[in-house]
Amino acid sequence: MSKGEKLAVLKKYFGYDSFREGQEALIDSLLSGRDVLGIMPTGAGKSLCYQVPALMLPGITLVVSPLISLMKDQVAALNQAGVHAAYLNSSLTYGQYRKALWYAAQGRYSIIYVAPERLETEEFLDFAGNAVISMVAVDEAHCVSQWGQDFRPSYLKIAEFIQKLPARPVVGAFTATATKEVRQDVISLLKLQEPFVVTTGYDRPNLYLGVYSPKDKYAAARSFIERHPGQCGIVYCATRRLVEEVCERLQEEGFSATRYHAGLSDEERRISQEDFTYDRKLIMVATNAFGMGIDKSNVRYVVHYNMPKNLESYYQEAGRCARDGEPGECILLYGGQDVVTNQFLIENSQENEELEEEVRAVVQAKDRERLKKMTWYCFTHHCLRDYILKYFGEQGTHDCGNCSNCLSSFETVEVTRIAGALVGCVSACRQRFGISVILDTVRGADTARIRKYRMNYNLYYGALAGTPEQILRSVLNDLLCQGYLASTDDQYAVLKLTDKSDRISQKGERIFAKLPKEEKELWQRETFAEEKRRADFRGKGRNASLQRPMFDRLKALRSEIAREEKVPPYLIFSDKTLEHMGVLKPKSKEEMLQVTGVGQYKFEKYGRRFLAIFLDKDQVL
Ligand code: ADP
Ligand code: MG
């Protein structure tokens, strides 16, 4: 298959000029008949890896996908691009289903999305047995593995289905989950045959990563959101109660917010998700139940109101930001309570209840370890991206220049006196208390709790009264990270001495820490993503920069068309496409086709209406 042909398909249907990392190799393999396993992070562009070959192979491509909303979205996007595609799942009435199958049998669709449960039904098998199926693509392939959190038993039937087909099609599996267990499960349970495996990097350079410990989380979140007018974002909260609370406050203050959590009815959740998808509501406040089905490409920021239980969850949720490749921002608002909440959840997890005692202990120990690594992410003073990439077993980036640590200035200062008092206080109370009691004690706080524990008689009571709490916390966390102190693994997180502790108190070891130079909280500044966005536009075509009113006009036209077509606006054109258009200001068909994301089909359908914005109306052909 020539390179030209692939690129022509990419341009014609998707409007893109080049492949991203990994895509071409996977496409080539599928076209040559060899199975593949593509492991690429969220937003990397896995769908194109099977959609492009699907349009080049003679027969039908079946795409197995776990979620109805996801299928609907992808099929709508393909239809918008002029590809004949359909889905078969339980959202269709029996009549609709029969009709779709009949069309499929007539060879009307080149791509058919199908829910895994359907594969076993007699009707579907009957259709598949008589059709020419060239490829089976399994999306979200980690659902086949019990190791992942999204296990779907019906995925286990996929291999059986493929075996029943008269001729074995080439099989492609795609996932963002990179752990070894999942990868092995995918290969063996889907019975991939000597698959060509591509793993692309986990880095998402367009995402700004930030961690902040604001005193008032709500005020921090609000101020962040205020600085992103007209943009879509997700605010993840740890509990349903908090979702309700935050969403209500935002609504009261006039923000366009909606909410999503497992306590709402199916209908409420559907409406909520749709409002967000269609840009009718800009802010989605949600628990982690708002998840896998989100394919919206123009989510510009993800705020974590609480620290999640591990980095896997964090990166997956934050990864829903800026799938269009434009700059996006992911910020985490850390509070000490977050650790306690997560510890409680680990100790009281319902899933764990069902496990045998021994297994449960192992699972919990793993969970605690992951929580610890997540917590350290919130305290590290080194590059956040570097930390994440190394966590996932990759070579780090060292200094990414696009995270809150790389953009803050730190200085190394001696903190031996502070460290000595903290270790001394832990020792003097016979290692019975957790972080907050110890900090209150050295600060000399006069609270009921301190009096109850008689910590006002502790030798170190008030010893560090003049030092800002932020600094005390920072030093304490450094001591924990470096093993001068430890904390118990239960929900109380009691501070304990270690065999390194006496180096400070007795052996006169000097302790240094990297502390932020300025106290001013970074999220109050203009953030990097905004600066970068402007710089990027300056760099792109013709030295022109995007004018806000122009972007708004293009968006308004997009909304108008979306309403007519009854599809979400981003399926007409992505934000990135509109922005590029606003910079290029195309005046002809040829110029319009140079805009990223404008393919021939979409040009015919909508391009002229957008051209009219840049021309006097009567000049358009
Ligand atoms: P994934 O399934 O890996 O999370 P998607 O397949 O949903 O990611 O793709 C994410 C976004 O990237 C989509 O908006 C898609 O159109 C875009 N995209 C994919 N490949 C390319 C490419 N080669 N050039 C430009 N944009 C691309
Ligand atoms: Mg995908």
Coordinates of C-alpha atoms and ligand atoms in Angstrom, one line a residue, residues 10 16 18-20 23 40-48 74 139 295 297 323-324 596, ligand 1:
L10 CA -6.3 10.8 5.9
Y16 CA -5.2 15.9 8.5
S18 CA 0.3 13.8 8.6
F19 CA 0.2 10.8 10.9
R20 CA 1.0 11.1 14.5
Q23 CA -0.3 5.6 13.7
M40 CA -1.2 4.9 23.2
P41 CA -2.3 7.4 25.8
T42 CA -5.7 9.0 25.8
G43 CA -6.0 11.5 23.0
A44 CA -3.1 10.1 21.0
G45 CA -5.4 9.1 18.1
K46 CA -6.1 5.4 18.4
S47 CA -9.3 5.5 16.4
L48 CA -7.6 6.6 13.2
Q74 CA -17.7 8.0 16.9
D139 CA -11.2 -0.5 21.2
D295 CA -14.7 11.7 23.7
S297 CA -12.0 16.9 22.2
R323 CA -7.5 15.7 23.1
D324 CA -7.4 18.0 20.1
T596 CA -6.1 21.2 9.7
Ligands
ADP1 P1 -7.7 8.1 21.6 O1 -8.8 7.1 21.2 O2 -6.3 7.5 21.4 O3 -7.9 8.6 23.0 P2 -8.8 9.6 19.5 O4 -8.8 8.6 18.5 O5 -10.2 9.9 20.1 O6 -7.8 9.3 20.7 O7 -8.2 11.0 18.9 C1 -8.0 12.1 19.6 C2 -8.1 13.3 18.7 O8 -6.9 13.4 17.9 C3 -9.3 13.3 17.8 O9 -9.8 14.6 17.8 C4 -8.6 13.0 16.4 O10 -9.3 13.6 15.4 C5 -7.2 13.7 16.6 N1 -6.2 13.1 15.7 C6 -6.0 11.8 15.5 N2 -5.0 11.5 14.6 C7 -4.6 12.7 14.2 C8 -3.6 13.2 13.2 N3 -2.9 12.3 12.5 N4 -3.5 14.5 13.0 C9 -4.3 15.4 13.7 N5 -5.2 15.0 14.6 C10 -5.4 13.7 14.8

